[in-house]
Tab-separated table of C-alpha atoms and ligand atoms in Angstrom:
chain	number	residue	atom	x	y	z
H	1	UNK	CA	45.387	-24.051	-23.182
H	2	UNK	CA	44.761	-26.893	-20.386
H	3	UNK	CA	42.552	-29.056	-21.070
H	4	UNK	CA	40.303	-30.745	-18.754
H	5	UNK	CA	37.352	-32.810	-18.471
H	6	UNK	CA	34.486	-32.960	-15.842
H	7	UNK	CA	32.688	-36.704	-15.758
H	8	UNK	CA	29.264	-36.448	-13.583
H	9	UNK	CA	27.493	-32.687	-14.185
H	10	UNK	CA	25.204	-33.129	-10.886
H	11	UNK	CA	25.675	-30.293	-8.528
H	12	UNK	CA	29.669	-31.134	-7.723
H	13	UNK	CA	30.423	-30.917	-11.383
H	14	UNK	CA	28.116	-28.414	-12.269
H	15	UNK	CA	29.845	-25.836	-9.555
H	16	UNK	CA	33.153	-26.938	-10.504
H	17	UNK	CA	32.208	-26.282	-14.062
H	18	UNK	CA	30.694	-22.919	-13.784
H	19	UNK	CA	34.183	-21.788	-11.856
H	20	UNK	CA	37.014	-23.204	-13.963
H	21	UNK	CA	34.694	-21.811	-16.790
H	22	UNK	CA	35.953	-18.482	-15.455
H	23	UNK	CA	39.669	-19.012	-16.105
H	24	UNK	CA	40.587	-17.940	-19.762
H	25	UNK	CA	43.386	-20.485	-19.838
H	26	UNK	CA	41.000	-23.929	-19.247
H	27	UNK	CA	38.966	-25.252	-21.893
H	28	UNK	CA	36.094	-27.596	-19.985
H	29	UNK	CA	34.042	-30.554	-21.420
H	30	UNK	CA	31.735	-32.358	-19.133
H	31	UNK	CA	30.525	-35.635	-19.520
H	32	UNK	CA	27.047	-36.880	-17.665
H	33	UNK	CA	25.166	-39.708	-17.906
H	34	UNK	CA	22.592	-38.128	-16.043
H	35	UNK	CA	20.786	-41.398	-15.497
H	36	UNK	CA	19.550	-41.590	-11.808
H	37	UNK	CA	21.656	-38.038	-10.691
H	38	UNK	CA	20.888	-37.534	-7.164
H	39	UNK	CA	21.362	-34.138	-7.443
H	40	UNK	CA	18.148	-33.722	-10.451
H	41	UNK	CA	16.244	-36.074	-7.742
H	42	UNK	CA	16.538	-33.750	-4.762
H	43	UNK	CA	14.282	-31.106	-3.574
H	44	UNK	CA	16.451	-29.823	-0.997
H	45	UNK	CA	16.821	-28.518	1.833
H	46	UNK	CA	19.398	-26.213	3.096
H	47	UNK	CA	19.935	-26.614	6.970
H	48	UNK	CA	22.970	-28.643	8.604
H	49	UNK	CA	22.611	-26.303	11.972
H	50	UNK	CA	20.382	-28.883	14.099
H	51	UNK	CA	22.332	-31.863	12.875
H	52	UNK	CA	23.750	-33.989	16.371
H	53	UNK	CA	26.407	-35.598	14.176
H	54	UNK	CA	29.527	-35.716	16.071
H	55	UNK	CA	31.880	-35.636	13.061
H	56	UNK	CA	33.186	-31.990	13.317
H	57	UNK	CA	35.014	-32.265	10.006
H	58	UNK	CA	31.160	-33.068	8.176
H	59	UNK	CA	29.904	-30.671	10.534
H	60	UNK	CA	32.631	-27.249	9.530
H	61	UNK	CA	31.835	-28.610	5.878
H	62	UNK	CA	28.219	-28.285	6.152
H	63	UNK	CA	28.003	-25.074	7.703
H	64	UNK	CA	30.353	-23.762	5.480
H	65	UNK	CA	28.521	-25.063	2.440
H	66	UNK	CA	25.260	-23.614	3.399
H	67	UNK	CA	27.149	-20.304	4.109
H	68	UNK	CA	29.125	-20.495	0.628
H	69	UNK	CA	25.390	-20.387	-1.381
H	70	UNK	CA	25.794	-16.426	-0.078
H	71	UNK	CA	28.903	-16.371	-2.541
H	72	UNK	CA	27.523	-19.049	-5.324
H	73	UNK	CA	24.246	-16.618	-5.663
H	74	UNK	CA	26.199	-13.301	-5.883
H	75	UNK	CA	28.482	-15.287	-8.214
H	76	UNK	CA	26.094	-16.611	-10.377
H	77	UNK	CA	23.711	-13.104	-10.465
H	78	UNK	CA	27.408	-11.085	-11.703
H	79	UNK	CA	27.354	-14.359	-14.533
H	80	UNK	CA	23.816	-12.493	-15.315
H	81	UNK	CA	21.439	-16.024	-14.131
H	82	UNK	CA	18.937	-16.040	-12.143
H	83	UNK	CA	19.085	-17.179	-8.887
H	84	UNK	CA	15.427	-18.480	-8.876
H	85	UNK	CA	16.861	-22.276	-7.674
H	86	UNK	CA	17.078	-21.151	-4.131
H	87	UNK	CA	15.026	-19.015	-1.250
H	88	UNK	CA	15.353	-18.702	2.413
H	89	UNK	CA	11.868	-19.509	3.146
H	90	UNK	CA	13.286	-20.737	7.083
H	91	UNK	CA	12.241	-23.907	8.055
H	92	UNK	CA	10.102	-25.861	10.635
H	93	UNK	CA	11.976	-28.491	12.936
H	94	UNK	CA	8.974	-31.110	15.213
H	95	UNK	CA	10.054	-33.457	17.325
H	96	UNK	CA	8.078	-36.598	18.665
H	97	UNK	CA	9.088	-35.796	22.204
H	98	UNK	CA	8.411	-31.863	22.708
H	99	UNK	CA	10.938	-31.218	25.547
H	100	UNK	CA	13.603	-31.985	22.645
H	101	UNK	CA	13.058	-28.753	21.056
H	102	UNK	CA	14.613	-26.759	23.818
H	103	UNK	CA	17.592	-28.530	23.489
H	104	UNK	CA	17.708	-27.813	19.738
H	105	UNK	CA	17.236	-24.253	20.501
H	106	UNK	CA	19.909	-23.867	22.338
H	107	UNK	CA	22.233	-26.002	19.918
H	108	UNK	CA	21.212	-23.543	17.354
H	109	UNK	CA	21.662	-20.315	19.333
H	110	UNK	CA	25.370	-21.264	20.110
H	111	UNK	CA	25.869	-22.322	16.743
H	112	UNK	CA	24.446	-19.194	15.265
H	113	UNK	CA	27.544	-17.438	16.227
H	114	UNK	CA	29.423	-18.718	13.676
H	115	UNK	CA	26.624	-19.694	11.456
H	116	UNK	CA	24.361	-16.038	11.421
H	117	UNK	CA	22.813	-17.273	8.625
H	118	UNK	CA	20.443	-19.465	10.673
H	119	UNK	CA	18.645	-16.029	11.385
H	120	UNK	CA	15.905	-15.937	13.766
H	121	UNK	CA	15.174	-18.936	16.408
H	122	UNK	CA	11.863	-18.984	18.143
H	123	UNK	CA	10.010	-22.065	19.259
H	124	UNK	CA	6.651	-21.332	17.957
H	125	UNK	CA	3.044	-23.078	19.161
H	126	UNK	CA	0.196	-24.167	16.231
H	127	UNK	CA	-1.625	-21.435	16.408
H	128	UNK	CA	1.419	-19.145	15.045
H	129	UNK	CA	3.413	-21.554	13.326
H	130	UNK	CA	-0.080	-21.986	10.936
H	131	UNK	CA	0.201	-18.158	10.319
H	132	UNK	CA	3.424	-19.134	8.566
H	133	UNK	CA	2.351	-22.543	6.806
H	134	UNK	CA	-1.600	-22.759	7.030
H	135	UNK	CA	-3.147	-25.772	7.135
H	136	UNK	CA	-0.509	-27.827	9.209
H	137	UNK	CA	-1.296	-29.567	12.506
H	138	UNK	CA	-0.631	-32.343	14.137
H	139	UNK	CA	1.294	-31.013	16.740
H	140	UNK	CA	2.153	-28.369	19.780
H	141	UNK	CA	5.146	-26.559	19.400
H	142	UNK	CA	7.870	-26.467	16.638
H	143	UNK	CA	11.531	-24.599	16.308
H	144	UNK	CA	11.315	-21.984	13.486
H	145	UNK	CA	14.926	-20.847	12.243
H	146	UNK	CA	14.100	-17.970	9.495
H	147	UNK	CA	17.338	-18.803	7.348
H	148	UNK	CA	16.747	-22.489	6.432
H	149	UNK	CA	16.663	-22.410	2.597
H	150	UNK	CA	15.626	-24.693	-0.128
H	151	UNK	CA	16.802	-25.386	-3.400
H	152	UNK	CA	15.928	-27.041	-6.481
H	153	UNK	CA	18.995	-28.898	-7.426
H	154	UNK	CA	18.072	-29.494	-11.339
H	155	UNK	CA	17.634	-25.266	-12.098
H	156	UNK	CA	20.765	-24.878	-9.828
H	157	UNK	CA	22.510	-27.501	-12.334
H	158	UNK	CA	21.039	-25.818	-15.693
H	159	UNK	CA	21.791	-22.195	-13.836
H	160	UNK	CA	25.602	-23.022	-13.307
H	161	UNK	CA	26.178	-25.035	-16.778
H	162	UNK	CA	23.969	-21.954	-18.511
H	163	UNK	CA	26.089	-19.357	-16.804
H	164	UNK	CA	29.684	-21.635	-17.537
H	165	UNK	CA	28.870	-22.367	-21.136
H	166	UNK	CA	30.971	-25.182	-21.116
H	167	UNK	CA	30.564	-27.913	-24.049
H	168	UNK	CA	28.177	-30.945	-22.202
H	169	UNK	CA	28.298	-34.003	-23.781
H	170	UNK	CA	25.645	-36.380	-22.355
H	171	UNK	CA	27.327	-40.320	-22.259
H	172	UNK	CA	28.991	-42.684	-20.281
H	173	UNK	CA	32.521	-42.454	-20.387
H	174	UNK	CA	35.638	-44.943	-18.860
H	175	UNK	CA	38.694	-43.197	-18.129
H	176	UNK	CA	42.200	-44.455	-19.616
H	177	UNK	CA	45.399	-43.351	-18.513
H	178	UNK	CA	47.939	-42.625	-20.857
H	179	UNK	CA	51.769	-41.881	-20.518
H	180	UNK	CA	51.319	-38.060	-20.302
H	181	UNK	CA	46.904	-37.248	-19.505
H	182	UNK	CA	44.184	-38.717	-19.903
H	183	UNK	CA	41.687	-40.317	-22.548
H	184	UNK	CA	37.815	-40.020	-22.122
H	185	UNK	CA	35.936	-40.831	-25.343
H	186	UNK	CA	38.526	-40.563	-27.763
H	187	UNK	CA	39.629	-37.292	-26.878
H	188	UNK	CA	42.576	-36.449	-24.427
H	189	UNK	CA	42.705	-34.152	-21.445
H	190	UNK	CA	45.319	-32.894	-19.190
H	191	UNK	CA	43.633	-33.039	-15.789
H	192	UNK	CA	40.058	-34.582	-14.987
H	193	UNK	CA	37.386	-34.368	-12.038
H	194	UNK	CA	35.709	-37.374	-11.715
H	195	UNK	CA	32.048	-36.008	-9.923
H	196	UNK	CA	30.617	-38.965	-10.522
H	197	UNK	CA	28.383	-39.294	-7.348
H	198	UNK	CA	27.510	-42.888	-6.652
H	199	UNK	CA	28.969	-44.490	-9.703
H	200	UNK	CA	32.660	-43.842	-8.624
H	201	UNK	CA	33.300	-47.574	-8.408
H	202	UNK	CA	32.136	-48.096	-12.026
H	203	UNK	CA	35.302	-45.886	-13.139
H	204	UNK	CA	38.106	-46.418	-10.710
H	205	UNK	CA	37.517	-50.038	-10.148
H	206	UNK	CA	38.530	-50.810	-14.311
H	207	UNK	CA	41.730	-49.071	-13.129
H	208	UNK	CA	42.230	-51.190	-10.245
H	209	UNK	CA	41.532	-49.345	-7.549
H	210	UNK	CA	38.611	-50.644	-4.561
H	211	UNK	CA	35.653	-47.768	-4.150
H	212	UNK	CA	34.185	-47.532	-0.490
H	213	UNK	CA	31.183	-45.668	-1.760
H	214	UNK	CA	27.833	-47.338	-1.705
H	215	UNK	CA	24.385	-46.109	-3.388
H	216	UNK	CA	21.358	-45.472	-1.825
H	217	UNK	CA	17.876	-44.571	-3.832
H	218	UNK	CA	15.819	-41.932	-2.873
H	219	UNK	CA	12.861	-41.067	-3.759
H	220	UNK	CA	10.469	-38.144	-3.930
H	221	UNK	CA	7.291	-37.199	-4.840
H	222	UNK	CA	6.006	-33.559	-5.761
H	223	UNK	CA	2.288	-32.268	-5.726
H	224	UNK	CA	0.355	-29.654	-7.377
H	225	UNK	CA	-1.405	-27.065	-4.820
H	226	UNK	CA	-3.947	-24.061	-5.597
H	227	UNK	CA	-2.345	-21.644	-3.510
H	228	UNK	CA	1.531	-20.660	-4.277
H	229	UNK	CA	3.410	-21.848	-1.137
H	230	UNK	CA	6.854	-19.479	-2.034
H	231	UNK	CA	7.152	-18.266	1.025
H	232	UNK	CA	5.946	-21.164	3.247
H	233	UNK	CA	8.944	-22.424	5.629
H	234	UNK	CA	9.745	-26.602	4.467
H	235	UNK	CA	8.881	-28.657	7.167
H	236	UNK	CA	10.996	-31.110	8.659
H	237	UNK	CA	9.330	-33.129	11.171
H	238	UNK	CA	11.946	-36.313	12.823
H	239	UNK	CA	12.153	-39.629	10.391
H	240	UNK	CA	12.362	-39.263	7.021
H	241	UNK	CA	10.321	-37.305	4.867
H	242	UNK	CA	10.092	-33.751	4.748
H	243	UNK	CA	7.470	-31.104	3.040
H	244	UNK	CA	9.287	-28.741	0.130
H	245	UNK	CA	7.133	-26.031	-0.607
H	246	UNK	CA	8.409	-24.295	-3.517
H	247	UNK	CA	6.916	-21.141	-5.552
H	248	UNK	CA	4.185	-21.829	-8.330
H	249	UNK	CA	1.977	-23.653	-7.000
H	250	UNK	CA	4.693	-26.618	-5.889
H	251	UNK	CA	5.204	-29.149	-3.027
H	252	UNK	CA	7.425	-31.844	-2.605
H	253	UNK	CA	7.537	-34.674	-0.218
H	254	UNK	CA	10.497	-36.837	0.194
H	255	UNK	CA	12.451	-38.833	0.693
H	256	UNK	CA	12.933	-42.472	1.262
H	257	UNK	CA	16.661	-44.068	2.208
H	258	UNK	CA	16.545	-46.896	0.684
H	259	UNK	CA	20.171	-48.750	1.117
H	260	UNK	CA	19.519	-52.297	-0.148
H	261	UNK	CA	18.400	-51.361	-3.813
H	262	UNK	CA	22.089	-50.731	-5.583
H	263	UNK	CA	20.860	-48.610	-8.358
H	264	UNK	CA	17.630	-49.442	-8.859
H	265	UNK	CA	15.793	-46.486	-10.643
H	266	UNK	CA	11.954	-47.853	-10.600
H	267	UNK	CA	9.303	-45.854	-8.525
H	268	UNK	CA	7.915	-47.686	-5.576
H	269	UNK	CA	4.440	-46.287	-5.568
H	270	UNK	CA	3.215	-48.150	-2.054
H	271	UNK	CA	6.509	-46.705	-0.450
H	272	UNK	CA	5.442	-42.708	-1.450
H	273	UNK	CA	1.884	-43.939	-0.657
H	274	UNK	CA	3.033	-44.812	2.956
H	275	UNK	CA	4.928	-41.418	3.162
H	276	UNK	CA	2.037	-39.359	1.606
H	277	UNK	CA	0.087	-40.921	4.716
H	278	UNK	CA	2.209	-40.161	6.992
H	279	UNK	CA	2.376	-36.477	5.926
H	280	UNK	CA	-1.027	-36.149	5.605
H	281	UNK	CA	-1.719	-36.437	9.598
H	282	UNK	CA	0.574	-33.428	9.720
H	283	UNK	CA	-0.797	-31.634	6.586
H	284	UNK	CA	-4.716	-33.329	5.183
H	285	UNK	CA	-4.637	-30.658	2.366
H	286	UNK	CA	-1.654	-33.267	1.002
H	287	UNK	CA	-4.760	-35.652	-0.059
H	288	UNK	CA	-6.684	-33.106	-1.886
H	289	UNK	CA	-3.326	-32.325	-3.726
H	290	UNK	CA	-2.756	-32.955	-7.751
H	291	UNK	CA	0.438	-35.427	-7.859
H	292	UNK	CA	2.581	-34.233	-10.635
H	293	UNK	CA	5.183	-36.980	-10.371
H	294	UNK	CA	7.545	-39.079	-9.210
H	295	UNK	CA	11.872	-38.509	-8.830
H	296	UNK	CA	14.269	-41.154	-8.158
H	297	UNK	CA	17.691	-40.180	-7.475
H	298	UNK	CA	20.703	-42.305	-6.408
H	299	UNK	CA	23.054	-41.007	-3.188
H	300	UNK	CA	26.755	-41.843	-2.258
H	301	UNK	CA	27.672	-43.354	0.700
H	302	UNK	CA	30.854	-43.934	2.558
H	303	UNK	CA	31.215	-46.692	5.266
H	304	UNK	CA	31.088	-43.627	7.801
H	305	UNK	CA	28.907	-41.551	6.348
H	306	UNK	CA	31.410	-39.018	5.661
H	307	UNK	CA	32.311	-36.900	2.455
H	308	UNK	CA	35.512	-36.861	0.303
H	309	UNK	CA	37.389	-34.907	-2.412
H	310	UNK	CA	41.067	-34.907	-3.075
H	311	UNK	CA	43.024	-36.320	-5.832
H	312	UNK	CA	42.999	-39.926	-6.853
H	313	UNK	CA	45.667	-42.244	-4.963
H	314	UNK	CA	48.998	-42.109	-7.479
H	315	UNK	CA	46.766	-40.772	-10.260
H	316	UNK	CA	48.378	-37.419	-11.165
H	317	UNK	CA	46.207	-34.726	-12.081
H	318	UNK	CA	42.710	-36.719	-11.347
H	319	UNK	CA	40.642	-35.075	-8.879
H	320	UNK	CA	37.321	-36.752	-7.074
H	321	UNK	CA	34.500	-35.935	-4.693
H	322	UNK	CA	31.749	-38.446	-3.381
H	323	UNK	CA	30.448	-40.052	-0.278
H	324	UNK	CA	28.478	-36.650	0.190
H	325	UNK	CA	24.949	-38.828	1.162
H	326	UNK	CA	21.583	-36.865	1.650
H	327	UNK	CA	23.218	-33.795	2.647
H	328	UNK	CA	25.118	-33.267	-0.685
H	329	UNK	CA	23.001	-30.311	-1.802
H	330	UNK	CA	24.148	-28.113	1.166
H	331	UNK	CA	27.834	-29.133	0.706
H	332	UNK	CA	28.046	-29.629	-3.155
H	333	UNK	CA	28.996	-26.408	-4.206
H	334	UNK	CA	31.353	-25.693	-1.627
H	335	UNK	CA	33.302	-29.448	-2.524
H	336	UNK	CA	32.831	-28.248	-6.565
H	337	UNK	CA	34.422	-24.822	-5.661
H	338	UNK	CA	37.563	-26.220	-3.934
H	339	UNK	CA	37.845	-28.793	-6.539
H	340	UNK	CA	38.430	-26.456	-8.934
H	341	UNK	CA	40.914	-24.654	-6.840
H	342	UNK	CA	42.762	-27.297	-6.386
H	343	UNK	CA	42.752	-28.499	-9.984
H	344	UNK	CA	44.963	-25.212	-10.076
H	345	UNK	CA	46.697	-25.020	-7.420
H	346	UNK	CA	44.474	-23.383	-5.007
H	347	UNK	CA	43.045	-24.074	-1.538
H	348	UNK	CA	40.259	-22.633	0.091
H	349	UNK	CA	38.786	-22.745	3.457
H	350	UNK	CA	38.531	-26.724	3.612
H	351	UNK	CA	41.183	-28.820	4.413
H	352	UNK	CA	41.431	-31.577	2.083
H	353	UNK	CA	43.489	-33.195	4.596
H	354	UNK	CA	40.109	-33.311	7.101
H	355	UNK	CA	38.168	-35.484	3.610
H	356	UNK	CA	40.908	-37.948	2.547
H	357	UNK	CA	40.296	-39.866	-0.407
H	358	UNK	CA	42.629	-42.844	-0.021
H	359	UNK	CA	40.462	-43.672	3.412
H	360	UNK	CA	37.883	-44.415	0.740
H	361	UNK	CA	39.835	-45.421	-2.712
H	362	UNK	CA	42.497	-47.889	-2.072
H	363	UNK	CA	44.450	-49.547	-5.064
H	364	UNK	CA	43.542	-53.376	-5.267
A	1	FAD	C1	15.486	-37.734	-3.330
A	1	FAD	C2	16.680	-37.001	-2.795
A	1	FAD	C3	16.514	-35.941	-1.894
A	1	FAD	C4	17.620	-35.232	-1.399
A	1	FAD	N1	17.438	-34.185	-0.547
A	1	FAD	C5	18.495	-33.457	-0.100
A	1	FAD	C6	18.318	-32.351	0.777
A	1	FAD	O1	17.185	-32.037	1.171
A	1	FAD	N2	19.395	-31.625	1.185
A	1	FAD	C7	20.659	-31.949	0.790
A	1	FAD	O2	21.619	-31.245	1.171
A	1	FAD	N3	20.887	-33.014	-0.048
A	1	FAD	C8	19.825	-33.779	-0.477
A	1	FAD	N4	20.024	-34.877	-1.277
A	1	FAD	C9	21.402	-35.313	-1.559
A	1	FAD	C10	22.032	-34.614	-2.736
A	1	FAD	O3	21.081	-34.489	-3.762
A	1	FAD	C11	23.243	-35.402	-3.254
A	1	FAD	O4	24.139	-35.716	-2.203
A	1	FAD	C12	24.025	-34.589	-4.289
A	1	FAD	O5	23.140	-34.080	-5.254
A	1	FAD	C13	25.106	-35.446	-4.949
A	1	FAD	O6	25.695	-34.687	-5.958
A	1	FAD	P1	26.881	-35.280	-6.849
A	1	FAD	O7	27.235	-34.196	-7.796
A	1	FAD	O8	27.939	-35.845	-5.961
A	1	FAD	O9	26.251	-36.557	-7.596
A	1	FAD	P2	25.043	-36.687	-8.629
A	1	FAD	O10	24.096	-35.555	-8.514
A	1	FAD	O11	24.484	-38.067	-8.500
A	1	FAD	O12	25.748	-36.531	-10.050
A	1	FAD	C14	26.622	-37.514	-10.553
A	1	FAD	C15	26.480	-37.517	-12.068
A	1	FAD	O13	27.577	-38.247	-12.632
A	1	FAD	C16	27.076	-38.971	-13.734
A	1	FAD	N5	28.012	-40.069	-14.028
A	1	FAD	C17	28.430	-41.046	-13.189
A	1	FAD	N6	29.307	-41.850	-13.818
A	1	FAD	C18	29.448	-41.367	-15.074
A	1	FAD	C19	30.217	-41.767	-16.207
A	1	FAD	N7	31.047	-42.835	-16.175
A	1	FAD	N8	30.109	-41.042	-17.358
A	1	FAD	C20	29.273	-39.945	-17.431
A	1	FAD	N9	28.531	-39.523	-16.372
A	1	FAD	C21	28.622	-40.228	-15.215
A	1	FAD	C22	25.728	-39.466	-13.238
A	1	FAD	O14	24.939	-39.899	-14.323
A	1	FAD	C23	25.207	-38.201	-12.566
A	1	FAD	O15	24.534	-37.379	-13.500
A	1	FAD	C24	18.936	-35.616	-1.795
A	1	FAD	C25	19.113	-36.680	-2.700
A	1	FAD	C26	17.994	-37.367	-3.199
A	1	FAD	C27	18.228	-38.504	-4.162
C-alpha cells in the first residue's frame, strides 16, 4: 500500500483527495490548517470566458476547469453526494462604457465554440435583465451568458472529503525529507502533495528552496434576503466586487484584493462598508438586507499572475500546485485532478510543461 499525504485540504487538495481516494492501492491522510483557506473564503464564481488575459496557457486552463465541474459533479453524484455546492444560475457582465459589451459578445460567441458551456449570449436592456434579477438598476444594457455558474467552495470541500473518506487531520505540519519518503508529523509517507495555497513558502523555504508566491486577502461579506435568490444570475459589474446570489435566502458580496496585508486575517469593516455602497447604487434592496457575516480568505499569487503544479525541483515524489489567484475556484479541481494523475503516473489534458514549477520554486 502507498502511502501518501495531502498538506492544504482547500479545493486543490480536497479534489485531489476525493480522486486518489478512488484507487484501492493509496492510503490518503490530509493535513489542513484551515486557518485563512481561500478556498472556505470564496463565494465563487464560475466564468473565465470574458477574461482579456492574454496568457493562453491560464486561459486553456480556465476554460477547461470550468468545463471539468461537468465531470467533478457526475463524479461526485456516482460517490452518492450531493452536488448542492454548485448551479448554473448564468451570470450578468456591466460595463462602465456600454459600447464594450459588444465587443464581449463577440469574444464570447467565438469562444463558445470550444467552450458550449457558456450557453446562451444575449445583451439584455433593464427592463428584461430585472425579469431575471429584480430589483437591480443602475444601468442600460448588460451581457447575459446562461452557463456562468457559482459555487460555494466550503460544501464543495466537505462534499469531496465526505465522498473520499480520507483520514483529515487538522494541524500545521513541516515536511522532512528522509533517505527513502517523507516525514510529516511523525508519520512517514511515500509521495506527498503539498496544496498548500498561499503558505507554500512557509514549507519549502525550511528546505531551502525560494517561493515566488505572494498572498493576497480577500474579503467577503454575505447577507440575509426574504426572497430565495437560487435562480438569480451573480452579477459581475467591472472593478471588484461582485453579487453571489445563492439558494436559501443568501447573497454574497465580495471581494476586496488586498496585496499589501501578507496574511492578515482581521475584517476591515469600513472596506465592506465602501463595497456594500457601491453595490447598493446597483442593487438598494442590499441596505435593507440582514448581514450574516464576514469571510476572510488568503489567495496565491505568482509574480505573473499565473498558476503552477508539477513536482518539486529535485524533490522526488513531492508534488505542488499554487499561484492559482482569484480564479482558483474555476481551475482548482481541474489542477487537483491532474495532480493526482500524476502522483501515479498519469497525465491528463494539461500540460504540466505549459505551468512549470521551477519558474516559481528555485533552490536557494
Ligand atoms: C474572498 C475570495 C473570493 C474568491 N472568489 C473567487 C471566484 O469568484 N472565482 C474563482 O474562481 N476563485 C475565487 N477565489 C479564489 C479561490 O478561492 C482560490 O484561488 C482557491 O480557493 C485556492 O485554493 P487552494 O486549494 O490552492 O488554497 P486554499 O484554499 O487557501 O487551501 C490551502 C490550505 O492549506 C492549508 N495549509 C497551508 N500550509 C499548511 C501546513 N503547513 N500544514 C497544514 N495545512 C496547511 C491552509 O490552512 C489552507 O486550508 C476567491 C478567493 C477569495 C479569498
Amino acid at each position: 500500500m502507498k502511502k501518501v499525504a495531502i498538506v492544504g485540504a482547500g479545493i486543490v487538495g480536497a479534489t485531489a483527495a476525493y480522486y486518489l481516494s478512488k484507487e484501492a492501492d493509496i492510503e490518503v491522510t490530509v493535513f489542513d490548517f484551515g486557518h485563512g483557506q481561500a478556498t472556505k473564503a470564496a463565494a465563487g464564481i464560475i466564468s473565465p470566458w470574458f477574461s482579456k488575459r492574454r496568457n493562453k496557457a491560464w486561459y486553456k486552463m480556465a476554460r477547461l476547469g470550468a468545463d471539468f465541474y461537468v465531470d467533478l459533479l457526475a463524479d461526485l453524484e456516482k460517490s452518492g453526494q450531493q452536488v448542492d455546492f454548485y448551479q448554473r444560475s448564468g451570470v450578468f457582465l456591466l460595463k462602465n462604457d456600454d459600447s464594450k459589451l459588444e465587443e464581449l459578445y463577440q469574444l464570447a460567441l467565438q469562444r463558445r465554440d470550444e467552450s458550449p458551456l457558456i450557453g446562451e449570449l444575449a445583451i439584455l436592456d433593464q427592463a428584461t435583465a430585472s425579469n431575471l434579477f429584480p430589483g437591480l438598476e443602475g444601468f442600460e444594457r448588460l451581457l447575459y451568458a446562461s452557463g456562468g455558474a457559482r459555487v460555494d467552495g466550503q460544501l464543495l470541500v466537505t462534499r469531496l472529503l465526505g465522498a473520499s473518506q480520507v483520514k483529515v487531520i487538522n494541524k500545521e505540519v513541516s515536511l522532512t525529507p528522509l533517505s527513502s519518503g517523507y516525514q510529516i508529523d511523525n508519520q512517514m509517507f511515500d509521495q506527498v502533495i503539498l496544496s498548500t495555497g498561499a503558505w507554500l513558502g512557509h514549507i519549502l523555504e525550511p528546505l531551502g528552496y525560494e517561493v515566488d508566491v505572494r498572498p493576497q486577502k480577500g474579503q467577503l461579506r454575505d447577507y440575509q434576503v426574504p426572497q430565495d435568490m437560487g435562480a438569480y444570475p451573480v452579477v459581475m459589474p467591472e472593478g471588484e466586487w461582485d453579487l453571489i446570489p445563492f439558494p436559501g435566502g443568501k447573497l454574497s458580496l465580495g471581494a476586496t484584493h488586498e496585496n499589501d496585508m501578507g496574511f492578515d486575517l482581521a475584517v476591515d469593516e469600513n472596506l465592506l462598508q465602501q463595497m456594500a455602497e457601491t453595490a447598493s447604487s446597483f442593487y438598494p434592496s442590499l441596505k435593507d438586507a440582514i448581514i450574516s457575516g464576514e469571510r476572510v480568505g488568503i489567495r496565491a499569487y505568482t509574480s505573473d499572475f499565473s498558476p503552477f503544479f508539477g513536482q518539486v525541483p529535485n524533490l522526488s515524489g513531492v508534488f505542488v500546485a499554487s499561484g492559482l489567484g482569484s480564479s482558483g475556484l474555476t481551475t482548482g479541481p481541474i489542477i487537483g485532478y491532474h495532480l493526482a494523475q500524476m502522483l501515479q503516473g498519469g497525465s491528463g489534458v494539461l500540460d504540466p510543461a505549459d505551468y512549470p514549477t521551477e519558474r516559481y520554486i528555485k533552490e536557494k
